[in-house]
mmCIF file of C-alpha atoms in Angstrom:
data_model
loop_
_atom_site.group_PDB
_atom_site.id
_atom_site.type_symbol
_atom_site.label_atom_id
_atom_site.label_comp_id
_atom_site.label_asym_id
_atom_site.label_seq_id
_atom_site.Cartn_x
_atom_site.Cartn_y
_atom_site.Cartn_z
ATOM 1 C CA MET A 1 -16.943 3.220 -39.127
ATOM 2 C CA GLU A 2 -19.275 1.467 -41.555
ATOM 3 C CA ASN A 3 -21.714 -0.786 -39.660
ATOM 4 C CA PHE A 4 -22.673 -1.647 -36.092
ATOM 5 C CA TYR A 5 -24.792 -4.538 -34.807
ATOM 6 C CA ILE A 6 -26.029 -5.892 -31.489
ATOM 7 C CA ILE A 7 -26.981 -9.585 -31.474
ATOM 8 C CA ASN A 8 -28.523 -11.526 -28.602
ATOM 9 C CA LYS A 9 -27.521 -14.988 -27.437
ATOM 10 C CA ALA A 10 -30.166 -16.588 -29.638
ATOM 11 C CA GLY A 11 -28.595 -15.017 -32.728
ATOM 12 C CA LYS A 12 -31.302 -12.377 -33.263
ATOM 13 C CA VAL A 13 -30.113 -9.001 -34.583
ATOM 14 C CA LEU A 14 -31.480 -6.423 -32.116
ATOM 15 C CA LEU A 15 -29.804 -3.357 -33.600
ATOM 16 C CA SER A 16 -28.522 -2.900 -37.135
ATOM 17 C CA LYS A 17 -27.055 0.469 -38.058
ATOM 18 C CA ASN A 18 -25.305 1.473 -41.267
ATOM 19 C CA ILE A 19 -22.984 4.362 -40.381
ATOM 20 C CA SER A 20 -21.383 4.897 -43.786
ATOM 21 C CA GLY A 21 -20.393 2.939 -46.856
ATOM 22 C CA LYS A 22 -21.941 -0.364 -47.860
ATOM 23 C CA LYS A 23 -24.310 -2.185 -45.516
ATOM 24 C CA LEU A 24 -22.912 -5.532 -44.354
ATOM 25 C CA ASP A 25 -24.912 -8.665 -45.181
ATOM 26 C CA GLU A 26 -26.573 -9.754 -41.928
ATOM 27 C CA ASN A 27 -26.549 -13.372 -43.104
ATOM 28 C CA LEU A 28 -22.879 -13.361 -42.128
ATOM 29 C CA PHE A 29 -24.008 -13.317 -38.498
ATOM 30 C CA LEU A 30 -26.651 -16.032 -38.661
ATOM 31 C CA GLY A 31 -23.977 -18.605 -37.887
ATOM 32 C CA PHE A 32 -23.830 -17.219 -34.372
ATOM 33 C CA SER A 33 -27.482 -18.157 -33.712
ATOM 34 C CA SER A 34 -26.710 -21.289 -31.708
ATOM 35 C CA SER A 35 -23.072 -20.885 -30.722
ATOM 36 C CA THR A 36 -22.428 -17.230 -29.820
ATOM 37 C CA SER A 37 -21.371 -18.009 -26.255
ATOM 38 C CA ASN A 38 -19.091 -20.904 -27.262
ATOM 39 C CA PHE A 39 -17.604 -18.777 -30.048
ATOM 40 C CA CYS A 40 -16.704 -16.053 -27.562
ATOM 41 C CA GLN A 41 -15.370 -18.393 -24.894
ATOM 42 C CA SER A 42 -13.128 -20.270 -27.323
ATOM 43 C CA LEU A 43 -11.698 -17.368 -29.313
ATOM 44 C CA PHE A 44 -11.885 -14.223 -27.225
ATOM 45 C CA GLU A 45 -9.143 -12.626 -25.197
ATOM 46 C CA GLU A 46 -10.480 -9.738 -23.120
ATOM 47 C CA ASN A 47 -13.859 -10.492 -24.760
ATOM 48 C CA ILE A 48 -12.767 -8.942 -28.075
ATOM 49 C CA LYS A 49 -12.030 -10.724 -31.332
ATOM 50 C CA GLU A 50 -10.923 -9.062 -34.551
ATOM 51 C CA VAL A 51 -11.433 -10.557 -38.000
ATOM 52 C CA ILE A 52 -9.650 -8.897 -40.938
ATOM 53 C CA THR A 53 -10.908 -9.400 -44.497
ATOM 54 C CA SER A 54 -9.425 -8.174 -47.765
ATOM 55 C CA ASP A 55 -11.077 -4.762 -47.447
ATOM 56 C CA SER A 56 -12.383 -4.357 -43.889
ATOM 57 C CA LYS A 57 -12.173 -5.223 -40.195
ATOM 58 C CA ILE A 58 -14.884 -6.746 -38.013
ATOM 59 C CA LEU A 59 -14.635 -6.566 -34.224
ATOM 60 C CA PHE A 60 -16.752 -8.767 -31.960
ATOM 61 C CA ARG A 61 -17.189 -8.020 -28.251
ATOM 62 C CA GLU A 62 -19.150 -10.244 -25.880
ATOM 63 C CA VAL A 63 -21.191 -8.156 -23.415
ATOM 64 C CA GLY A 64 -23.268 -10.264 -21.035
ATOM 65 C CA ASN A 65 -25.687 -12.257 -23.180
ATOM 66 C CA TYR A 66 -25.104 -10.037 -26.209
ATOM 67 C CA LEU A 67 -22.569 -9.648 -28.991
ATOM 68 C CA PHE A 68 -21.492 -6.186 -30.164
ATOM 69 C CA VAL A 69 -20.217 -6.167 -33.757
ATOM 70 C CA LEU A 70 -18.303 -3.221 -35.246
ATOM 71 C CA HIS A 71 -17.445 -3.175 -38.965
ATOM 72 C CA SER A 72 -14.870 -0.730 -40.322
ATOM 73 C CA SER A 73 -12.579 -0.032 -43.232
ATOM 74 C CA LEU A 74 -8.920 -1.034 -42.925
ATOM 75 C CA ASN A 75 -7.655 2.529 -42.501
ATOM 76 C CA ILE A 76 -8.829 2.820 -38.874
ATOM 77 C CA GLY A 77 -6.436 1.294 -36.366
ATOM 78 C CA SER A 78 -7.481 -1.729 -34.305
ATOM 79 C CA TYR A 79 -6.603 0.035 -31.054
ATOM 80 C CA VAL A 80 -9.027 2.850 -31.906
ATOM 81 C CA LEU A 81 -11.798 0.396 -32.829
ATOM 82 C CA LYS A 82 -11.363 -1.473 -29.536
ATOM 83 C CA THR A 83 -11.583 1.819 -27.650
ATOM 84 C CA ILE A 84 -14.822 2.738 -29.438
ATOM 85 C CA ILE A 85 -16.536 -0.620 -28.911
ATOM 86 C CA LYS A 86 -15.636 -0.521 -25.193
ATOM 87 C CA ASP A 87 -16.991 3.034 -25.001
ATOM 88 C CA ILE A 88 -20.271 1.873 -26.543
ATOM 89 C CA GLU A 89 -20.521 -0.842 -23.896
ATOM 90 C CA GLU A 90 -19.879 1.711 -21.132
ATOM 91 C CA LEU A 91 -22.574 4.025 -22.522
ATOM 92 C CA CYS A 92 -25.057 1.131 -22.587
ATOM 93 C CA GLU A 93 -24.264 0.344 -18.945
ATOM 94 C CA PHE A 94 -24.609 4.052 -18.098
ATOM 95 C CA ILE A 95 -28.166 3.950 -19.498
ATOM 96 C CA PHE A 96 -29.335 0.351 -18.894
ATOM 97 C CA GLY A 97 -27.333 -0.714 -15.847
ATOM 98 C CA LYS A 98 -25.005 -3.659 -15.326
ATOM 99 C CA SER A 99 -24.658 -5.731 -18.526
ATOM 100 C CA SER A 100 -25.170 -9.015 -16.673
ATOM 101 C CA GLU A 101 -28.718 -7.847 -15.863
ATOM 102 C CA TRP A 102 -29.741 -6.767 -19.374
ATOM 103 C CA ASN A 103 -32.668 -8.645 -20.907
ATOM 104 C CA ASN A 104 -34.713 -8.415 -24.092
ATOM 105 C CA SER A 105 -37.829 -7.203 -22.249
ATOM 106 C CA PHE A 106 -36.359 -4.015 -20.775
ATOM 107 C CA THR A 107 -33.184 -3.295 -22.767
ATOM 108 C CA ASP A 108 -34.149 -1.314 -25.887
ATOM 109 C CA PHE A 109 -30.981 -0.709 -27.896
ATOM 110 C CA ASN A 110 -32.952 0.853 -30.757
ATOM 111 C CA GLY A 111 -34.131 3.548 -28.366
ATOM 112 C CA ILE A 112 -30.563 4.819 -27.868
ATOM 113 C CA GLN A 113 -29.164 4.251 -31.357
ATOM 114 C CA ASP A 114 -28.714 8.017 -31.800
ATOM 115 C CA ILE A 115 -26.376 8.082 -28.784
ATOM 116 C CA LEU A 116 -24.397 5.031 -29.895
ATOM 117 C CA CYS A 117 -24.125 6.204 -33.499
ATOM 118 C CA ASN A 118 -22.902 9.614 -32.386
ATOM 119 C CA GLN A 119 -19.828 7.828 -31.027
ATOM 120 C CA MET A 120 -19.064 6.313 -34.418
ATOM 121 C CA LEU A 121 -20.102 9.218 -36.636
ATOM 122 C CA GLU A 122 -18.141 11.855 -34.763
ATOM 123 C CA LEU A 123 -14.976 9.853 -34.013
ATOM 124 C CA SER A 124 -13.578 12.861 -32.146
ATOM 125 C CA PRO A 125 -10.096 12.893 -30.567
ATOM 126 C CA THR A 126 -11.613 12.872 -27.060
ATOM 127 C CA ILE A 127 -13.469 9.639 -27.855
ATOM 128 C CA ILE A 128 -10.398 8.032 -29.429
ATOM 129 C CA VAL A 129 -8.141 8.755 -26.425
ATOM 130 C CA LYS A 130 -10.893 8.370 -23.756
ATOM 131 C CA GLY A 131 -10.440 11.965 -22.658
ATOM 132 C CA ILE A 132 -12.571 15.062 -22.185
ATOM 133 C CA LYS A 133 -12.593 18.465 -23.825
ATOM 134 C CA LYS A 134 -12.162 21.086 -21.111
ATOM 135 C CA ILE A 135 -12.270 24.863 -21.345
ATOM 136 C CA SER A 136 -9.180 26.656 -20.060
ATOM 137 C CA ILE A 137 -9.834 28.971 -17.091
ATOM 138 C CA GLU A 138 -7.568 30.534 -14.466
ATOM 139 C CA GLU A 139 -6.708 28.377 -11.453
ATOM 140 C CA ASN A 140 -8.264 30.806 -8.948
ATOM 141 C CA VAL A 141 -11.477 30.829 -11.014
ATOM 142 C CA GLN A 142 -11.492 27.021 -10.988
ATOM 143 C CA GLU A 143 -11.196 27.091 -7.202
ATOM 144 C CA ARG A 144 -14.128 29.491 -6.856
ATOM 145 C CA LEU A 145 -16.261 27.427 -9.235
ATOM 146 C CA ASP A 146 -15.365 24.296 -7.311
ATOM 147 C CA LYS A 147 -16.415 25.967 -4.066
ATOM 148 C CA LEU A 148 -19.774 27.001 -5.557
ATOM 149 C CA LEU A 149 -20.415 23.429 -6.686
ATOM 150 C CA SER A 150 -19.297 21.894 -3.392
ATOM 151 C CA VAL A 151 -21.650 24.190 -1.438
ATOM 152 C CA PHE A 152 -24.522 23.075 -3.683
ATOM 153 C CA GLU A 153 -23.631 19.415 -3.120
ATOM 154 C CA ASN A 154 -23.666 19.914 0.650
ATOM 155 C CA GLN A 155 -27.364 19.140 1.082
ATOM 156 C CA ASP A 156 -29.424 16.058 1.737
ATOM 157 C CA GLY A 157 -30.064 13.912 -1.329
ATOM 158 C CA ILE A 158 -27.218 15.246 -3.500
ATOM 159 C CA CYS A 159 -24.302 12.900 -4.140
ATOM 160 C CA SER A 160 -20.862 14.256 -3.228
ATOM 161 C CA ASN A 161 -18.363 15.057 -6.001
ATOM 162 C CA SER A 162 -21.223 14.842 -8.484
ATOM 163 C CA SER A 163 -21.748 18.147 -10.292
ATOM 164 C CA LEU A 164 -20.356 19.847 -13.379
ATOM 165 C CA ILE A 165 -20.915 22.746 -15.763
ATOM 166 C CA ILE A 166 -20.998 22.355 -19.553
ATOM 167 C CA LEU A 167 -20.410 25.185 -22.019
ATOM 168 C CA GLY A 168 -20.995 24.371 -25.680
ATOM 169 C CA GLU A 169 -19.627 20.844 -26.095
ATOM 170 C CA SER A 170 -16.911 21.183 -23.465
ATOM 171 C CA ILE A 171 -16.672 20.970 -19.695
ATOM 172 C CA LEU A 172 -16.105 24.234 -17.855
ATOM 173 C CA HIS A 173 -15.554 22.536 -14.490
ATOM 174 C CA SER A 174 -16.349 19.082 -13.113
ATOM 175 C CA ARG A 175 -16.352 17.381 -9.715
ATOM 176 C CA PHE A 176 -17.306 14.038 -11.263
ATOM 177 C CA SER A 177 -14.700 11.358 -11.961
ATOM 178 C CA LEU A 178 -13.180 11.247 -15.449
ATOM 179 C CA HIS A 179 -15.320 8.247 -16.473
ATOM 180 C CA GLU A 180 -18.530 9.872 -15.210
ATOM 181 C CA SER A 181 -17.687 13.190 -16.893
ATOM 182 C CA ARG A 182 -17.069 11.395 -20.196
ATOM 183 C CA MET A 183 -20.360 9.473 -20.079
ATOM 184 C CA ILE A 184 -22.349 12.602 -19.198
ATOM 185 C CA LEU A 185 -20.725 14.730 -21.910
ATOM 186 C CA GLN A 186 -21.183 12.037 -24.569
ATOM 187 C CA TYR A 187 -24.846 11.646 -23.647
ATOM 188 C CA TYR A 188 -25.379 15.406 -23.711
ATOM 189 C CA LYS A 189 -23.648 15.841 -27.093
ATOM 190 C CA ALA A 190 -26.030 13.272 -28.601
ATOM 191 C CA ARG A 191 -29.104 14.727 -26.882
ATOM 192 C CA PRO A 192 -28.463 18.393 -26.056
ATOM 193 C CA ILE A 193 -30.961 20.636 -24.303
ATOM 194 C CA SER A 194 -32.439 22.924 -26.958
ATOM 195 C CA THR A 195 -35.701 24.693 -26.136
ATOM 196 C CA GLN A 196 -36.391 23.042 -22.772
ATOM 197 C CA LYS A 197 -34.636 24.279 -19.634
ATOM 198 C CA PHE A 198 -34.543 21.003 -17.746
ATOM 199 C CA LEU A 199 -33.754 17.338 -18.450
ATOM 200 C CA TYR A 200 -33.828 14.355 -16.106
ATOM 201 C CA ILE A 201 -32.605 10.788 -16.688
ATOM 202 C CA PRO A 202 -31.969 7.810 -14.405
ATOM 203 C CA VAL A 203 -28.406 6.524 -14.921
ATOM 204 C CA TYR A 204 -26.192 3.764 -13.553
ATOM 205 C CA LEU A 205 -22.935 5.036 -12.035
ATOM 206 C CA GLN A 206 -20.580 3.567 -9.443
ATOM 207 C CA GLU A 207 -22.622 0.355 -9.160
ATOM 208 C CA ASN A 208 -25.800 2.274 -8.265
ATOM 209 C CA TRP A 209 -28.831 3.801 -9.950
ATOM 210 C CA CYS A 210 -29.166 7.544 -9.474
ATOM 211 C CA ASN A 211 -30.918 10.581 -10.933
ATOM 212 C CA LEU A 212 -29.018 12.866 -13.298
ATOM 213 C CA TYR A 213 -30.341 16.383 -13.849
ATOM 214 C CA PHE A 214 -29.421 18.822 -16.639
ATOM 215 C CA VAL A 215 -30.477 22.431 -15.976
ATOM 216 C CA LYS A 216 -30.009 25.247 -18.494
ATOM 217 C CA MET A 217 -28.594 28.460 -16.999
ATOM 218 C CA GLN A 218 -28.178 31.035 -19.787
ATOM 219 C CA SER A 219 -25.358 29.626 -21.962
ATOM 220 C CA TYR A 220 -24.323 27.038 -19.344
ATOM 221 C CA ILE A 221 -25.665 23.569 -18.570
ATOM 222 C CA PHE A 222 -25.557 22.670 -14.881
ATOM 223 C CA VAL A 223 -25.468 18.914 -14.219
ATOM 224 C CA PHE A 224 -25.795 17.180 -10.862
ATOM 225 C CA LYS A 225 -26.491 13.706 -9.497
ATOM 226 C CA SER A 226 -28.900 12.790 -6.703
ATOM 227 C CA PHE A 227 -30.023 9.617 -4.980
ATOM 228 C CA ILE A 228 -32.598 7.694 -7.007
ATOM 229 C CA ASP A 229 -35.444 8.248 -4.497
ATOM 230 C CA LYS A 230 -35.077 12.047 -4.373
ATOM 231 C CA PRO A 231 -37.365 14.119 -6.671
ATOM 232 C CA PHE A 232 -36.223 17.348 -8.313
ATOM 233 C CA SER A 233 -38.812 19.359 -6.376
ATOM 234 C CA ILE A 234 -36.731 19.218 -3.183
ATOM 235 C CA PHE A 235 -33.718 20.709 -5.028
ATOM 236 C CA LYS A 236 -35.563 23.374 -7.026
ATOM 237 C CA GLN A 237 -34.862 26.236 -4.605
ATOM 238 C CA SER A 238 -31.200 25.248 -4.220
ATOM 239 C CA VAL A 239 -30.784 25.074 -8.010
ATOM 240 C CA GLU A 240 -32.196 28.589 -8.356
ATOM 241 C CA GLU A 241 -29.854 29.857 -5.632
ATOM 242 C CA PHE A 242 -26.913 28.248 -7.435
ATOM 243 C CA ARG A 243 -27.994 29.878 -10.713
ATOM 244 C CA ILE A 244 -28.055 33.309 -9.068
ATOM 245 C CA SER A 245 -24.665 32.701 -7.427
ATOM 246 C CA LEU A 246 -23.114 31.604 -10.733
ATOM 247 C CA ILE A 247 -24.486 34.526 -12.746
ATOM 248 C CA GLN A 248 -23.772 37.172 -10.100
ATOM 249 C CA SER A 249 -20.378 35.861 -8.988
ATOM 250 C CA ARG A 250 -18.570 37.942 -11.637
ATOM 251 C CA LEU A 251 -16.225 35.072 -12.341
ATOM 252 C CA ASP A 252 -13.928 35.525 -15.315
ATOM 253 C CA ILE A 253 -15.463 32.670 -17.314
ATOM 254 C CA PRO A 254 -16.400 32.643 -21.020
ATOM 255 C CA ILE A 255 -20.057 32.881 -22.047
ATOM 256 C CA GLU A 256 -19.451 30.802 -25.176
ATOM 257 C CA GLU A 257 -17.069 27.977 -26.009
ATOM 258 C CA PRO A 258 -13.800 29.571 -27.211
ATOM 259 C CA PRO A 259 -11.950 28.135 -30.222
ATOM 260 C CA VAL A 260 -8.721 26.247 -29.538
ATOM 261 C CA LEU A 261 -6.245 27.372 -32.204
ATOM 262 C CA LEU A 262 -2.997 25.684 -33.205
ATOM 263 C CA ARG A 263 -1.069 28.978 -33.127
ATOM 264 C CA LEU A 264 -1.602 29.144 -29.344
ATOM 265 C CA PHE A 265 0.732 26.189 -28.883
ATOM 266 C CA ALA A 266 3.006 25.704 -31.884
ATOM 267 C CA LYS A 267 4.942 27.462 -34.623
ATOM 268 C CA ARG A 268 4.256 27.039 -38.319
ATOM 269 C CA GLU A 269 6.407 23.914 -38.651
ATOM 270 C CA VAL A 270 3.593 22.014 -36.873
ATOM 271 C CA PHE A 271 0.648 20.883 -39.001
ATOM 272 C CA ALA A 272 -1.402 19.242 -36.216
ATOM 273 C CA LEU A 273 -1.093 17.996 -32.649
ATOM 274 C CA LEU A 274 -2.999 15.987 -30.062
ATOM 275 C CA TYR A 275 -2.358 16.258 -26.324
ATOM 276 C CA ILE A 276 -3.834 14.241 -23.460
ATOM 277 C CA ASN A 277 -3.241 14.458 -19.742
ATOM 278 C CA ILE A 278 -3.305 10.780 -18.733
ATOM 279 C CA LYS A 279 -4.318 11.617 -15.157
ATOM 280 C CA THR A 280 -7.132 14.129 -15.735
ATOM 281 C CA GLY A 281 -8.187 13.116 -19.263
ATOM 282 C CA ASN A 282 -7.923 16.725 -20.433
ATOM 283 C CA THR A 283 -7.545 16.531 -24.224
ATOM 284 C CA ILE A 284 -6.442 19.242 -26.649
ATOM 285 C CA PHE A 285 -6.732 18.900 -30.423
ATOM 286 C CA PRO A 286 -6.337 22.430 -31.825
ATOM 287 C CA LYS A 287 -8.147 23.623 -34.906
ATOM 288 C CA LEU A 288 -5.882 23.497 -37.960
ATOM 289 C CA ARG A 289 -4.524 26.668 -39.494
ATOM 290 C CA PRO A 290 -6.626 28.161 -42.324
ATOM 291 C CA GLY A 291 -5.996 26.588 -45.715
ATOM 292 C CA PRO A 292 -7.606 24.831 -48.693
ATOM 293 C CA GLU A 293 -10.076 22.127 -47.647
ATOM 294 C CA ILE A 294 -8.262 19.443 -49.648
ATOM 295 C CA GLN A 295 -4.990 20.280 -47.853
ATOM 296 C CA GLN A 296 -6.624 20.202 -44.420
ATOM 297 C CA ARG A 297 -8.256 16.852 -45.202
ATOM 298 C CA GLU A 298 -4.859 15.443 -46.201
ATOM 299 C CA ILE A 299 -3.268 16.689 -42.960
ATOM 300 C CA ILE A 300 -6.042 15.124 -40.863
ATOM 301 C CA ASN A 301 -5.810 11.798 -42.714
ATOM 302 C CA ILE A 302 -2.002 11.692 -42.438
ATOM 303 C CA PHE A 303 -2.138 12.596 -38.745
ATOM 304 C CA TRP A 304 -4.594 9.827 -37.870
ATOM 305 C CA ASN A 305 -2.751 7.277 -40.008
ATOM 306 C CA PHE A 306 0.421 7.973 -38.019
ATOM 307 C CA TYR A 307 -1.536 8.010 -34.767
ATOM 308 C CA HIS A 308 -3.013 4.552 -35.475
ATOM 309 C CA GLN A 309 0.532 3.245 -36.013
ATOM 310 C CA THR A 310 1.935 4.650 -32.774
ATOM 311 C CA CYS A 311 -0.875 4.905 -30.182
ATOM 312 C CA SER A 312 -0.524 1.351 -28.862
ATOM 313 C CA LEU A 313 3.303 1.359 -29.027
ATOM 314 C CA ILE A 314 3.672 4.531 -26.949
ATOM 315 C CA LYS A 315 1.833 2.788 -24.079
ATOM 316 C CA ILE A 316 4.375 -0.039 -23.846
ATOM 317 C CA PRO A 317 6.482 0.291 -20.653
ATOM 318 C CA GLY A 318 9.895 1.699 -21.530
ATOM 319 C CA VAL A 319 8.739 3.251 -24.830
ATOM 320 C CA ASN A 320 8.673 7.008 -24.224
ATOM 321 C CA GLU A 321 8.986 8.379 -27.756
ATOM 322 C CA ILE A 322 8.429 7.334 -31.369
ATOM 323 C CA SER A 323 9.378 9.165 -34.566
ATOM 324 C CA ILE A 324 8.203 8.411 -38.127
ATOM 325 C CA THR A 325 9.150 10.286 -41.295
ATOM 326 C CA LYS A 326 7.308 9.973 -44.599
ATOM 327 C CA ASP A 327 7.562 12.361 -47.555
ATOM 328 C CA GLN A 328 7.156 15.928 -46.237
ATOM 329 C CA TYR A 329 5.792 14.796 -42.861
ATOM 330 C CA ARG A 330 7.579 13.985 -39.625
ATOM 331 C CA PHE A 331 5.422 12.471 -36.873
ATOM 332 C CA TYR A 332 6.530 12.443 -33.252
ATOM 333 C CA ALA A 333 4.863 10.814 -30.220
ATOM 334 C CA LYS A 334 6.080 11.288 -26.660
ATOM 335 C CA THR A 335 5.051 10.355 -23.111
ATOM 336 C CA GLU A 336 6.422 12.425 -20.233
ATOM 337 C CA ASN A 337 5.008 11.682 -16.775
ATOM 338 C CA MET A 338 1.256 12.336 -17.084
ATOM 339 C CA HIS A 339 1.597 14.103 -20.450
ATOM 340 C CA ARG A 340 1.205 12.347 -23.803
ATOM 341 C CA ILE A 341 1.536 14.226 -27.076
ATOM 342 C CA PHE A 342 1.361 13.406 -30.793
ATOM 343 C CA ILE A 343 2.722 16.006 -33.248
ATOM 344 C CA LEU A 344 2.742 16.176 -37.043
ATOM 345 C CA PHE A 345 5.696 18.316 -38.170
ATOM 346 C CA SER A 346 6.781 19.509 -41.588
ATOM 347 C CA SER A 347 9.986 17.583 -42.364
ATOM 348 C CA GLU A 348 11.032 20.529 -44.535
ATOM 349 C CA TYR A 349 11.051 23.033 -41.661
ATOM 350 C CA ILE A 350 12.278 20.989 -38.706
ATOM 351 C CA LYS A 351 15.413 18.885 -38.327
ATOM 352 C CA PRO A 352 15.386 15.644 -36.296
ATOM 353 C CA GLU A 353 17.772 17.110 -33.700
ATOM 354 C CA ASN A 354 15.355 20.021 -33.061
ATOM 355 C CA ILE A 355 12.212 17.935 -32.478
ATOM 356 C CA ASP A 356 12.738 17.450 -28.750
ATOM 357 C CA THR A 357 13.239 21.184 -28.159
ATOM 358 C CA ALA A 358 10.147 22.065 -30.213
ATOM 359 C CA THR A 359 8.073 19.444 -28.366
ATOM 360 C CA ASN A 360 9.136 20.731 -24.952
ATOM 361 C CA GLU A 361 8.183 24.255 -26.001
ATOM 362 C CA ILE A 362 4.733 23.024 -27.084
ATOM 363 C CA LEU A 363 4.276 21.206 -23.760
ATOM 364 C CA ARG A 364 5.199 24.394 -21.876
ATOM 365 C CA ASN A 365 2.606 26.328 -23.876
ATOM 366 C CA ILE A 366 -0.025 23.675 -23.128
ATOM 367 C CA LYS A 367 0.725 23.728 -19.392
ATOM 368 C CA PHE A 368 0.481 27.538 -19.427
ATOM 369 C CA TYR A 369 -2.773 27.399 -21.434
ATOM 370 C CA LYS A 370 -4.410 24.991 -18.992
#
């Protein structure tokens, strides 16, 4: 990502953020000052238009009375850029409400630029595939955690299926929907609780405004949603009781976010892999094996270059697997039921006829790990 802009219908630049590289000349956008809406209506499909120049890409997305503009180098795939710009829109709606009701008087994009820029600066696998990073715990422990959360939710003013626990930058357990969990985790990663023990924000979820509370409990962050007219004071005792239950329950849960290592899933012929459960959004992108920084950077760059080439193709009905070989790398993408996996192999250590067997073994390890 290089630059991001938000322009209103009158052509005024409301947010201008240089992420990396050279700042784009804003005069390029002055032509939209009187014809933004017509421009979008005449050229946009799904409200997104991509313009490719000799050295960069510019994506335009119409959102209500505003235009979101994302500028990037050519090496990032269009599918990924479209995912990011849609995610930014969803975060804005999470904070400001329905886009059709935004207005210049009450919608302060500059006030949340840290949250929006975190999306573009980090460019993590979970953002790219619209997934979540979840900590692996035993199924019986998940059930007990779920019961603790459901008991807490069973009181007046608390929304049902609206609580989760964060550890580090991952979700330990969630009763929210995938979309809600993603929005909450992305907000928290941009604005984590540090010294304070409590954080409250009004948010827009499921077509309604509600209160979202973040409560620090030792190394965990407890998050729950209540009706907009209910103050925290009426939940304070219940929150304390939940804290005691969580700490004293003797559940076999980690007290810090554990590393996810590549050796847990694959043999040494695998340089990198990305897994996503399409149904739950659970995403795994293991840490690379130790090695020189320049080598690791090359592996990451090669992996994402192959991913950009295949991520949209693997979603086409009837396309279940794709294989690409280049130099010493062999890239393999596969969809199997709810499982989607992208693997970067060493072409020196694995033969084409052995890829399917190796992939199935990795998938078995992932299912066991989860």
